[in-house]
Every structure is written in structure tokens, then in C-alpha cells.
Coordinates of N, CA and C in Angstrom, one line a residue:
M1 N 106.1 102.2 103.1 CA 107.1 101.3 103.3 C 107.4 101.0 104.8
V2 N 107.9 102.2 105.6 CA 108.0 102.2 106.8 C 107.1 101.4 107.7
I3 N 105.9 101.7 107.5 CA 104.5 101.0 108.2 C 104.7 99.6 107.9
N4 N 105.1 99.3 106.6 CA 105.0 97.8 106.1 C 106.1 97.2 107.1
L5 N 107.3 97.7 107.1 CA 108.5 97.3 107.7 C 108.2 96.9 109.2
G6 N 107.4 98.0 109.9 CA 107.2 97.8 111.1 C 106.3 96.8 111.4
L7 N 105.2 96.7 110.9 CA 104.4 95.5 110.9 C 104.8 94.1 110.9
D8 N 105.7 94.3 109.8 CA 106.6 92.8 109.4 C 107.4 92.5 110.5
S9 N 108.1 93.2 111.1 CA 109.0 92.9 112.3 C 108.2 92.5 113.3
D10 N 106.9 92.8 113.4 CA 106.4 92.3 114.9 C 105.6 91.2 114.8
F11 N 105.5 90.4 113.5 CA 105.0 89.1 113.5 C 105.5 88.3 114.1
G12 N 107.0 88.2 113.9 CA 107.8 87.2 114.5 C 107.6 87.1 116.2
G13 N 107.9 88.1 116.7 CA 107.8 88.4 118.1 C 106.4 88.0 118.9
L14 N 105.5 88.7 118.2 CA 104.2 88.4 118.4 C 103.6 86.9 118.5
E15 N 104.0 86.3 117.3 CA 103.9 84.8 117.2 C 104.5 83.9 118.3
A16 N 105.7 84.4 118.4 CA 106.4 83.6 119.6 C 105.8 83.6 120.9
M17 N 105.6 85.0 121.4 CA 104.8 84.9 122.7 C 103.7 84.4 122.8
Y18 N 102.8 84.5 121.8 CA 101.5 83.9 121.8 C 101.6 82.2 121.7
T19 N 102.5 81.7 121.1 CA 102.6 80.4 120.8 C 103.0 79.8 122.2
A20 N 104.1 80.6 122.8 CA 104.5 80.1 124.3 C 103.4 80.2 125.3
L21 N 102.7 81.2 125.2 CA 101.4 80.9 126.2 C 100.5 80.2 125.7
S22 N 100.2 79.8 124.4 CA 99.0 78.8 124.0 C 99.6 77.3 124.2
D23 N 100.8 77.1 124.2 CA 101.3 75.9 124.7 C 101.2 75.4 126.2
E24 N 101.2 76.6 127.2 CA 101.0 76.2 128.4 C 99.3 76.5 128.8
Y25 N 98.5 77.4 127.9 CA 97.2 77.3 128.2 C 96.2 77.2 127.0
L26 N 95.7 76.1 127.1 CA 95.0 75.6 125.9 C 93.9 76.5 125.8
L27 N 93.2 77.2 126.4 CA 92.0 78.1 126.2 C 92.6 79.1 125.3
L28 N 93.8 79.5 125.3 CA 94.2 80.4 124.2 C 94.3 79.9 122.9
R29 N 94.4 78.7 122.8 CA 94.9 78.0 121.7 C 93.4 77.9 121.1
R30 N 92.4 77.6 121.8 CA 91.1 77.3 121.2 C 90.3 78.6 120.7
H31 N 90.8 79.6 121.4 CA 90.3 81.2 121.0 C 91.5 82.0 120.7
R32 N 92.2 81.7 119.5 CA 93.1 82.1 119.2 C 93.1 83.5 118.6
K33 N 92.0 83.7 117.9 CA 91.8 85.1 117.3 C 91.5 86.3 118.3
F34 N 90.6 85.7 119.6 CA 90.4 86.7 120.4 C 91.8 87.0 121.3
G35 N 92.4 85.8 121.4 CA 93.6 86.0 122.6 C 94.7 87.1 121.7
M36 N 94.8 86.8 120.5 CA 95.5 87.5 119.7 C 95.3 88.9 119.7
F37 N 94.0 89.2 119.6 CA 93.2 90.5 119.8 C 93.6 91.3 120.9
I38 N 93.4 90.6 122.2 CA 93.9 91.2 123.3 C 95.1 91.4 123.6
M39 N 95.9 90.7 123.0 CA 97.8 90.8 123.2 C 97.9 91.8 122.3
C40 N 97.5 92.3 121.1 CA 97.8 93.2 120.5 C 97.4 94.4 121.1
C41 N 96.3 94.6 121.9 CA 95.5 95.6 122.4 C 96.5 96.1 123.6
I42 N 96.9 95.2 124.4 CA 97.9 95.4 125.7 C 99.1 96.0 124.8
L43 N 100.0 95.3 123.8 CA 100.8 95.9 123.4 C 101.0 97.5 122.9
V44 N 99.9 97.9 122.3 CA 99.5 98.8 121.7 C 99.6 99.9 122.8
I45 N 98.7 99.7 123.8 CA 98.8 100.6 124.9 C 100.0 100.7 125.7
A46 N 100.9 99.6 125.8 CA 102.2 99.7 126.6 C 103.3 100.5 125.6
C47 N 102.9 100.6 124.4 CA 103.7 101.3 123.5 C 103.3 102.7 123.4
L48 N 102.3 103.2 123.9 CA 101.7 104.5 123.7 C 102.9 105.5 124.3
P49 N 103.5 105.5 125.3 CA 104.4 106.5 125.9 C 105.4 106.4 124.7
T50 N 105.9 105.8 123.7 CA 107.0 105.9 123.0 C 106.7 106.9 121.6
V51 N 105.1 107.3 121.5 CA 104.7 108.0 120.4 C 104.5 109.6 121.2
T52 N 104.5 109.8 122.5 CA 104.4 111.1 122.8 C 105.6 112.0 122.4
N53 N 105.4 113.0 123.2 CA 106.6 114.0 122.9 C 108.0 114.0 123.5
G54 N 108.0 113.1 124.6 CA 109.2 112.4 125.0 C 109.5 111.1 124.5
G55 N 108.8 110.6 123.4 CA 109.0 109.1 123.2 C 110.4 108.8 122.9
N56 N 111.0 109.9 122.1 CA 112.4 109.5 121.9 C 113.6 109.1 123.1
Y57 N 113.1 109.6 124.2 CA 113.8 109.5 125.3 C 113.4 108.1 125.8
V58 N 112.2 107.4 125.8 CA 111.7 106.3 126.1 C 112.4 105.2 125.4
V59 N 112.5 105.4 123.8 CA 113.0 104.4 123.2 C 114.4 104.5 123.3
Q60 N 114.9 105.3 123.5 CA 116.5 105.3 124.0 C 116.8 104.6 125.2
Y61 N 116.0 104.8 126.5 CA 115.9 103.9 127.8 C 115.6 102.6 127.2
L62 N 114.7 102.3 126.5 CA 114.5 100.8 126.2 C 115.4 99.9 125.5
D63 N 116.0 100.8 124.4 CA 117.1 100.4 123.8 C 118.1 99.9 124.6
K64 N 118.4 100.8 125.7 CA 119.6 100.4 126.5 C 119.5 99.3 127.5
F65 N 118.2 99.1 127.9 CA 118.3 98.2 129.1 C 117.2 96.9 128.8
S66 N 116.4 97.0 127.5 CA 115.7 96.0 126.9 C 116.4 94.8 126.1
T67 N 117.5 95.4 125.8 CA 118.2 94.6 124.8 C 119.8 94.7 125.1
G68 N 119.9 94.5 126.5 CA 121.1 94.6 127.0 C 121.8 93.2 127.3
P69 N 122.4 92.9 128.3 CA 123.2 92.0 128.8 C 122.1 91.0 129.1
A70 N 121.0 91.4 129.7 CA 119.9 90.4 130.1 C 119.4 89.4 129.1
L71 N 119.1 90.3 128.0 CA 118.6 89.3 127.0 C 119.9 88.4 126.2
M72 N 120.8 89.0 126.2 CA 121.9 88.3 125.7 C 122.3 87.1 126.7
F73 N 122.0 87.3 127.9 CA 122.3 86.0 128.8 C 121.2 85.0 128.7
V74 N 120.0 85.6 128.5 CA 119.1 84.4 128.1 C 119.4 83.6 126.9
V75 N 119.6 84.5 125.7 CA 120.1 83.7 124.5 C 121.3 82.8 124.7
M76 N 122.3 83.1 125.5 CA 123.4 82.2 125.8 C 122.9 81.1 126.5
M77 N 122.0 81.1 127.6 CA 121.3 79.9 128.5 C 120.8 79.3 127.4
E78 N 120.0 79.5 126.4 CA 119.3 78.8 125.6 C 120.0 78.0 124.5
A79 N 121.1 78.6 124.0 CA 122.3 77.8 123.2 C 123.0 76.8 124.0
I80 N 123.3 76.9 125.3 CA 123.9 76.0 126.1 C 123.0 74.9 126.5
A81 N 121.8 75.3 126.5 CA 120.7 74.2 127.3 C 120.5 73.4 125.8
A82 N 120.6 74.0 124.7 CA 120.1 73.0 123.5 C 121.1 72.3 122.9
S83 N 122.5 73.0 123.0 CA 123.8 72.3 122.6 C 124.4 71.5 123.4
W84 N 124.6 71.9 124.5 CA 125.3 71.0 125.6 C 124.4 70.2 126.6
V85 N 123.2 70.7 127.1 CA 122.4 70.1 128.0 C 121.8 69.0 127.3
Y86 N 121.1 69.5 126.6 CA 120.1 68.5 125.5 C 121.1 67.6 124.7
G87 N 122.1 68.2 124.1 CA 123.2 67.8 123.2 C 122.8 68.0 121.7
I88 N 124.0 68.3 121.0 CA 123.9 68.5 119.5 C 123.6 67.3 118.8
N89 N 124.2 66.2 119.3 CA 123.9 65.0 118.8 C 122.4 64.6 118.6
N90 N 121.6 65.0 119.6 CA 120.2 64.8 119.8 C 119.4 65.7 119.0
I91 N 120.0 67.0 118.8 CA 119.5 68.0 118.0 C 119.5 67.6 116.5
V92 N 120.7 66.9 116.2 CA 121.0 66.6 114.8 C 119.9 65.6 114.5
Y93 N 119.9 64.3 115.6 CA 118.8 63.3 115.3 C 117.3 63.9 115.0
D94 N 117.1 64.9 116.0 CA 115.7 65.1 115.8 C 115.3 65.9 114.3
I95 N 116.3 66.6 113.9 CA 116.3 67.3 112.7 C 116.3 65.8 111.6
Q96 N 117.1 65.0 111.8 CA 117.1 63.8 110.7 C 115.8 63.3 110.8
L97 N 115.3 63.1 111.8 CA 114.0 62.4 112.4 C 112.7 63.4 111.5
H98 N 112.7 64.6 111.6 CA 111.6 65.2 111.0 C 112.0 65.7 109.5
L99 N 113.0 66.1 108.8 CA 113.2 66.3 107.9 C 114.0 65.3 106.7
G100 N 114.5 64.4 107.4 CA 115.1 63.4 106.6 C 116.6 63.6 106.2
F101 N 117.1 64.4 106.7 CA 118.6 64.9 106.6 C 119.1 65.5 107.7
Q102 N 120.6 65.1 107.6 CA 121.4 65.8 109.0 C 122.1 67.2 108.5
P103 N 121.8 68.3 109.5 CA 122.8 69.5 109.3 C 124.2 69.4 109.1
N104 N 125.1 69.7 108.4 CA 126.2 69.7 108.2 C 127.1 69.9 109.4
Y105 N 128.6 69.7 109.3 CA 129.2 70.2 110.6 C 129.3 71.6 110.8
F106 N 129.2 72.7 109.8 CA 129.1 73.9 110.1 C 128.1 74.3 110.9
F107 N 127.0 74.0 110.6 CA 125.9 74.4 111.8 C 126.2 73.7 113.0
R108 N 126.6 72.5 113.4 CA 127.0 71.9 114.4 C 127.9 72.6 115.3
F109 N 128.8 73.0 114.7 CA 130.1 74.0 115.0 C 129.3 75.2 115.7
T110 N 128.6 76.0 114.6 CA 128.0 77.2 114.9 C 127.0 77.2 116.4
W111 N 126.3 76.0 116.3 CA 125.5 75.9 117.5 C 125.9 75.8 118.7
K112 N 127.2 75.0 118.8 CA 128.0 74.4 119.9 C 128.8 75.1 120.4
I113 N 129.8 75.9 119.4 CA 130.6 76.6 120.0 C 130.5 78.1 119.6
L114 N 130.3 78.4 118.2 CA 130.5 79.9 118.0 C 129.3 80.7 118.7
C115 N 128.1 80.3 118.8 CA 127.2 80.9 119.4 C 127.2 81.3 120.9
P116 N 127.7 80.2 121.6 CA 127.8 80.7 123.1 C 129.1 81.7 123.1
V117 N 129.9 81.4 122.4 CA 131.4 82.4 122.5 C 131.1 83.7 122.1
I118 N 130.3 83.9 121.1 CA 129.9 85.3 120.7 C 129.3 85.9 121.6
V119 N 128.2 85.1 122.1 CA 127.3 86.0 123.0 C 127.9 86.3 124.2
T120 N 128.8 85.2 124.8 CA 129.6 85.7 125.8 C 130.2 86.9 125.9
L121 N 131.1 86.9 124.7 CA 131.8 88.3 124.2 C 131.1 89.7 124.3
L122 N 129.7 89.1 123.9 CA 128.8 90.5 123.7 C 128.4 91.0 125.0
I123 N 128.2 90.0 125.9 CA 127.7 90.4 127.3 C 129.0 91.0 128.1
I124 N 130.2 90.6 127.8 CA 131.2 91.3 128.8 C 131.5 92.7 128.0
F125 N 131.4 92.9 126.7 CA 131.7 94.3 126.2 C 130.5 95.0 126.6
S126 N 129.4 94.5 126.6 CA 128.0 95.3 127.4 C 128.3 95.9 128.7
L127 N 129.0 94.9 129.5 CA 129.3 95.0 130.9 C 130.3 96.1 131.1
I128 N 131.4 96.0 130.3 CA 132.2 96.9 130.6 C 132.3 98.5 129.9
S129 N 131.0 98.4 129.2 CA 130.6 99.9 128.5 C 130.4 100.7 129.7
P130 N 130.5 102.1 129.4 CA 130.0 103.1 130.7 C 128.5 102.9 130.9
D131 N 128.1 103.1 132.1 CA 126.7 103.1 132.5 C 126.0 104.4 132.1
E132 N 126.8 105.4 132.0 CA 126.0 106.8 131.7 C 125.3 106.8 130.4
L133 N 124.2 107.0 130.6 CA 123.1 107.1 129.4 C 122.7 108.4 129.0
K134 N 122.9 109.2 127.8 CA 122.6 110.3 127.2 C 121.9 110.3 125.8
Y135 N 121.1 111.3 126.0 CA 120.4 111.6 124.8 C 120.1 112.9 124.3
R136 N 120.9 113.2 123.0 CA 121.3 114.6 122.8 C 121.8 115.3 124.1
N137 N 121.1 116.4 124.6 CA 121.9 117.1 125.8 C 121.3 116.5 127.0
Y138 N 120.4 115.6 126.9 CA 119.9 115.1 128.5 C 120.6 113.9 129.0
L139 N 121.0 114.2 129.9 CA 121.6 113.1 131.0 C 120.6 112.4 131.8
Y140 N 120.5 111.1 131.8 CA 119.5 110.3 132.5 C 119.8 110.3 133.7
P141 N 119.2 110.6 134.8 CA 119.4 110.5 136.1 C 120.0 109.1 136.5
S142 N 120.6 109.1 137.8 CA 121.2 107.8 138.2 C 120.1 106.9 138.8
W143 N 118.7 107.4 139.2 CA 118.0 106.3 139.6 C 117.3 105.5 138.4
S144 N 117.2 105.9 137.3 CA 117.0 105.4 135.9 C 117.9 104.4 135.7
I145 N 119.1 104.6 136.1 CA 120.1 103.5 135.7 C 120.0 102.3 136.5
I146 N 119.7 102.5 137.6 CA 119.5 101.5 138.7 C 118.3 100.9 138.2
F147 N 117.1 101.5 138.0 CA 115.7 101.0 137.6 C 116.3 100.2 136.4
G148 N 116.8 100.7 135.5 CA 117.1 99.9 134.4 C 117.8 98.6 134.5
W149 N 118.7 98.4 135.4 CA 119.6 97.2 135.7 C 119.0 96.3 136.6
C150 N 118.0 96.9 137.4 CA 116.6 96.1 138.2 C 115.7 95.6 137.0
F151 N 115.6 96.0 136.0 CA 114.4 95.5 135.1 C 115.2 94.5 134.4
N152 N 116.7 94.5 133.9 CA 117.4 93.5 133.6 C 117.4 92.4 134.6
M153 N 117.6 92.7 135.6 CA 117.5 91.2 136.5 C 116.2 90.4 136.7
T154 N 115.0 91.1 136.4 CA 113.7 90.5 136.4 C 113.7 89.6 135.1
L155 N 114.7 89.8 134.0 CA 114.7 88.8 132.7 C 115.5 87.8 133.2
I156 N 116.5 87.9 134.0 CA 117.6 87.0 134.2 C 117.0 85.9 135.6
L157 N 116.4 86.4 136.5 CA 116.0 85.7 137.8 C 115.2 84.5 137.5
P158 N 114.3 84.3 136.5 CA 113.3 83.3 136.1 C 114.1 82.3 136.0
I159 N 115.4 82.2 135.4 CA 116.3 80.9 135.1 C 116.5 80.2 136.5
P160 N 117.6 81.1 137.3 CA 117.6 80.1 138.5 C 116.5 80.0 139.3
I161 N 115.4 80.9 139.3 CA 114.5 80.4 140.3 C 113.8 78.9 139.7
I162 N 113.5 78.9 138.4 CA 113.2 77.7 137.9 C 113.8 76.4 137.9
I163 N 115.1 76.7 137.8 CA 116.3 75.4 138.3 C 115.9 75.2 139.8
I164 N 116.0 76.1 140.9 CA 115.9 75.7 142.2 C 114.4 74.8 142.4
Y165 N 113.5 75.6 141.8 CA 112.1 75.1 141.8 C 112.0 73.5 141.3
V166 N 112.6 73.2 140.3 CA 112.6 71.9 139.8 C 113.6 71.0 140.5
F167 N 114.6 71.5 141.0 CA 115.5 70.9 141.9 C 114.7 70.3 143.1
I168 N 114.0 71.4 143.7 CA 113.3 71.0 144.9 C 112.2 70.1 144.8
R169 N 111.5 70.5 143.6 CA 110.3 69.9 143.5 C 110.4 68.4 142.7
Y170 N 111.0 68.1 141.9 CA 111.1 67.1 141.0 C 112.4 66.1 141.2
S171 N 113.2 66.5 142.0 CA 114.4 65.8 142.2 C 114.4 64.6 143.4
D172 N 115.0 63.6 142.9 CA 115.0 62.5 144.2 C 115.7 62.6 145.2
S173 N 115.0 62.7 146.4 CA 115.6 63.0 147.7 C 116.6 62.0 148.2
E174 N 116.3 60.6 147.7 CA 117.3 59.8 148.0 C 118.6 59.6 147.3
K175 N 118.7 60.2 146.3 CA 120.2 60.3 145.7 C 121.0 61.4 146.4
S176 N 122.4 61.1 146.0 CA 123.2 62.3 146.5 C 123.1 63.6 145.9
L177 N 123.4 64.7 146.5 CA 123.3 65.9 145.7 C 124.0 66.2 144.3
K178 N 125.2 65.6 144.1 CA 125.6 65.5 142.7 C 124.8 64.7 141.8
E179 N 124.0 63.6 142.3 CA 123.3 63.0 141.3 C 122.0 63.6 141.1
R180 N 121.4 64.2 142.3 CA 120.4 65.3 141.9 C 120.6 66.4 140.7
I181 N 121.6 66.9 140.8 CA 121.9 68.0 140.2 C 122.2 67.5 138.6
Y182 N 122.8 66.2 138.5 CA 123.2 65.7 137.3 C 121.9 65.5 136.6
S183 N 120.8 64.9 137.3 CA 119.7 64.6 136.6 C 118.6 65.7 136.2
L184 N 119.0 67.0 136.7 CA 118.4 68.1 136.1 C 118.9 68.3 134.7
F185 N 120.0 68.0 134.3 CA 120.8 68.4 132.8 C 120.6 66.9 132.0
V186 N 119.9 66.2 132.4 CA 119.7 64.9 131.4 C 118.3 65.0 130.8
P187 N 118.1 64.8 129.5 CA 116.9 64.9 128.6 C 116.1 64.0 129.1
T188 N 114.9 64.4 129.2 CA 113.7 63.4 129.7 C 113.1 62.5 128.8
I189 N 113.2 62.9 127.2 CA 112.7 62.1 126.0 C 114.1 61.5 125.5
T190 N 113.8 60.1 125.3 CA 114.9 59.5 124.6 C 114.9 59.5 123.0
K191 N 115.5 58.9 122.3 CA 115.3 59.0 120.9 C 114.5 58.2 120.6
Q192 N 114.4 56.7 121.1 CA 113.4 55.6 120.7 C 111.9 56.2 121.1
R193 N 111.8 57.0 122.3 CA 110.5 57.5 122.7 C 110.1 58.5 121.7
L194 N 110.9 59.6 121.5 CA 110.5 60.4 120.3 C 110.2 59.8 119.0
K195 N 110.8 59.0 118.8 CA 110.6 58.3 117.3 C 109.2 57.4 117.4
R196 N 108.7 57.2 118.5 CA 107.4 56.4 118.7 C 106.4 57.6 118.7
Q197 N 106.5 58.6 119.3 CA 105.7 59.6 119.2 C 105.5 60.2 117.8
L198 N 106.6 60.2 117.2 CA 106.3 60.9 115.6 C 105.5 59.7 115.0
E199 N 106.0 58.5 115.2 CA 105.1 57.4 114.3 C 103.6 57.5 114.7
K200 N 103.2 57.6 115.9 CA 101.9 57.8 116.3 C 101.2 58.8 115.7
R201 N 101.9 59.9 115.6 CA 101.4 61.2 115.2 C 101.4 60.9 113.4
S202 N 102.1 60.5 113.1 CA 102.0 60.0 111.5 C 100.9 59.1 111.0
T203 N 100.7 58.0 112.0 CA 99.7 57.1 111.6 C 98.4 57.8 111.9
F204 N 98.3 58.8 112.9 CA 97.0 59.5 113.1 C 96.6 60.5 112.0
V205 N 97.6 60.9 111.5 CA 97.3 62.1 110.3 C 96.8 61.3 109.2
V206 N 97.6 60.1 108.6 CA 97.3 59.2 107.8 C 95.9 58.5 107.7
S207 N 95.3 58.1 109.0 CA 94.2 57.5 109.3 C 93.2 58.5 109.3

């Protein structure tokens, strides 16, 4: 039962990572089985230290720094980008266009208000918690705590780096700074364009 539970919990994360990579690199989409096999081998090798004699200490360390404020910050940015930048009304329209019905106001409130607020509170509580990391009678050294926070920063830094890159690469230099920043937070696809794309796909599937 424990083995099946562990395998089942890996499917979602593995599919999410591979889908994101295959969207960027079409070669992985064409050779899905081989690519998935290579990814599984890499993950197995990366997880081998957790099954050694000191594996429990590694698991505690990863549990502290791999699921901490950095991951919650990424989740908060996703919630803000989807509900506020792209717009909750656009999300509702997309769902109606795909499924034929609109989500009720409970889901809209949850996506737009409740999720960002709760995740923000979780980030605050995790930051004010003591940095001391201890497992059984072993106190982790200070350098490991510093390394853990540096690891957290590697998860956060891609967000501002991509924002700066897009601002420099794609913004119109003839516009003012305010207009250039505003253009980064405007959806590039309109409702009419999305509807036309879906109609083309539906026509292709039917034909």
C-alpha cells in the first residue's frame, strides 16, 4: 500500500514537469516514452541519498527548504498572475468557452482573494519561524541553513529575471516607462482571438 501510495503521488509532479518541458521542446513530445524514461532515471539517481543511512537527515533538510517560502512565493505569483494580471473574468470566459458553463462566485472569490491572502500569510509565518533546524539530537550547522536559503533564492530569482528580460526584449522603447511596464501585464490574447483558435481546432477535429 505504501509503495502504491508513493507511486501515485509521483504521477502528478512528473507529468507536470514533462508537460512543461515538452511544450518548449517538441523533440520531447515526439519521443515521450524515451524522454519520460530518462527523466525517471534522473529523479531516481537524485533521490538515492534519501535511502542511505543518513537519508532521514536529508529528507528533513529538503522538507525544510524545498517546500518553504520559495515554493509558496511561486504559488502566490501564479495566483496573482492568473486572477489579477490575466484577469478573473478572462478565466471565467475561458472556462465557459471550453466547458460550456461558468464557475460560481465561490470559486472566483477563492481564486482572486482567498488563495493569495492565505499563501501570503503562510509565507509570513514561515519567515518568522526560527531558522534553527534540528532532527532528533542533531543540530544542523549554520552553513547548511545559509545554503538552504540560497537554494530557496534559486527558485524565486527566475521570476524577476524573466520579467526584466521580457521588459528589455519585447517592450516598445518609444513608449514611456509607465506604459512599457503596463504592457507587460496586459494579456496578449483576446477573447475573440481565443474563440477563433478554438473554432479552428474544432473544425480540424471534425473534418
